[in-house]
C-alpha angles and dihedrals in degrees: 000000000000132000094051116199104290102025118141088287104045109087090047075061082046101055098032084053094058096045085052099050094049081054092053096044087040081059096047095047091056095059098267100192086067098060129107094217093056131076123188132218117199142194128276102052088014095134087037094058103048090050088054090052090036084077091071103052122101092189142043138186111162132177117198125194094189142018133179126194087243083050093045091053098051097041090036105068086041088051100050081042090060104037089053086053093055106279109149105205153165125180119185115205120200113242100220094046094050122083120250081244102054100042088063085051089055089040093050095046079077083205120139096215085075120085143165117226133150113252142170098203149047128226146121128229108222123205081330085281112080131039133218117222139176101250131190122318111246133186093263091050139263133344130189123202133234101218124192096178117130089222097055100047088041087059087042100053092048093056098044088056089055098042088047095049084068098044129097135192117285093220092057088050118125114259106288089208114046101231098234094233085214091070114111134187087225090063094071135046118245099246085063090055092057099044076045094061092038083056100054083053098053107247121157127240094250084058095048087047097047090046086051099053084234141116122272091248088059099059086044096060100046096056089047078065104052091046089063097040083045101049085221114156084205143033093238082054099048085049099059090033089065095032093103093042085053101088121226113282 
């Protein structure tokens, strides 16, 4: 991990960050939801809803403050859908707020519009024209606004410069799991290699059993197994800590 919090480029994030916010909080207190320039995205159907309009951006620059592996496989297959279709995107993450897990999902996707960073706030740059923010919380959920205001883009873009001037690319990230050199493919059967691989890549445990030709107990007790040899606090650990013992299939 490089450009640690306070580095040279930290307090310009600082200072961008808290511009950005008074515009934000300038927008909510005049009744935000009312304006033309403004569209709103609600719960339920919130995430929905912002894939769906996702297909008819050209251009993408995205700052997330958080990321889980359950988020990743829901935003990553959309993303690759769009990008394919035209999209031109980078989305910084920022490295404290995303999982262990899911930062080895964004570090295996080898894509440079992936990167790591270290960011305060959340929000999207749209077409270079409008601007996603996290709005107010309501009793059905959350709701995120579609903002077309010069200020506010202007506040955006300037954010998004100095929190992109400390990022660096996922795929060049250091391992998010340490490989315990003492691991050894002769300390697990092969069948538990396997089960090992089909693990890193998400798989349930129905789906292990069924490919196995094996009850469902039985895949649940080896990887009880392998949680314990591998000295993994998770499955998805246990899975890209064996990925180099598990030979290529």
């Amino acid at each position: 991990m490089v450009n640690e919090r306070g580095g040279p480029n930290w307090q310009a994030v600082l200072d961008a960050t808290a511009q950005f916010q008074l515009r934000r909080a300038d927008l909510l207190a005049a009744d935000a939801e009312d304006r033309a320039d403004v569209r709103v995205f609600r719960d339920p159907g919130l995430n929905e809803s912002l894939m769906e309009d996702s297909r008819r951006w050209t251009s993408l620059l995205s700052v997330r403050t958080s990321a889980t592996v359950a988020e990743l496989r829901e935003t990553l297959p959309n993303n690759r859908a769009i990008m394919a279709a035209g999209l031109s995107m980078i989305s910084l993450f920022d490295w404290d707020g995303t999982t262990p897990a899911a930062r080895a999902l964004l570090r295996a996707e080898a894509d440079p519009s992936y990167r790591f960073t270290h960011a305060p706030m959340q929000m999207k740059i749209i077409d270079d024209a409008e601007v996603l923010l996290q709005g107010p919380y309501l009793p059905s959920g959350r709701t995120v606004l579609a903002v077309r205001s010069p200020e506010i883009l202007q506040a955006a873009t300037k954010y998004w410069s100095a929190v992109l001037r400390t990022s660096w690319p996922a795929a060049e990230d250091a391992d998010v799991f340490s490989h315990d050199a003492q691991l050894t493919a002769e300390m697990f059967t092969e069948r538990q290699l396997y089960i090992a691989r089909l693990l890193g890549e998400g798989m349930t445990d129905q789906w292990i059993a069924d490919a196995l030709g094996v009850s469902i107990r039985t895949v649940r007790y080896e990887i009880r197994r392998l949680l314990d040899r591998a000295g993994a606090g998770t499955r998805f650990e246990a899975g890209v800590k064996l990925a180099r013992l598990v030979p290529p299939r």
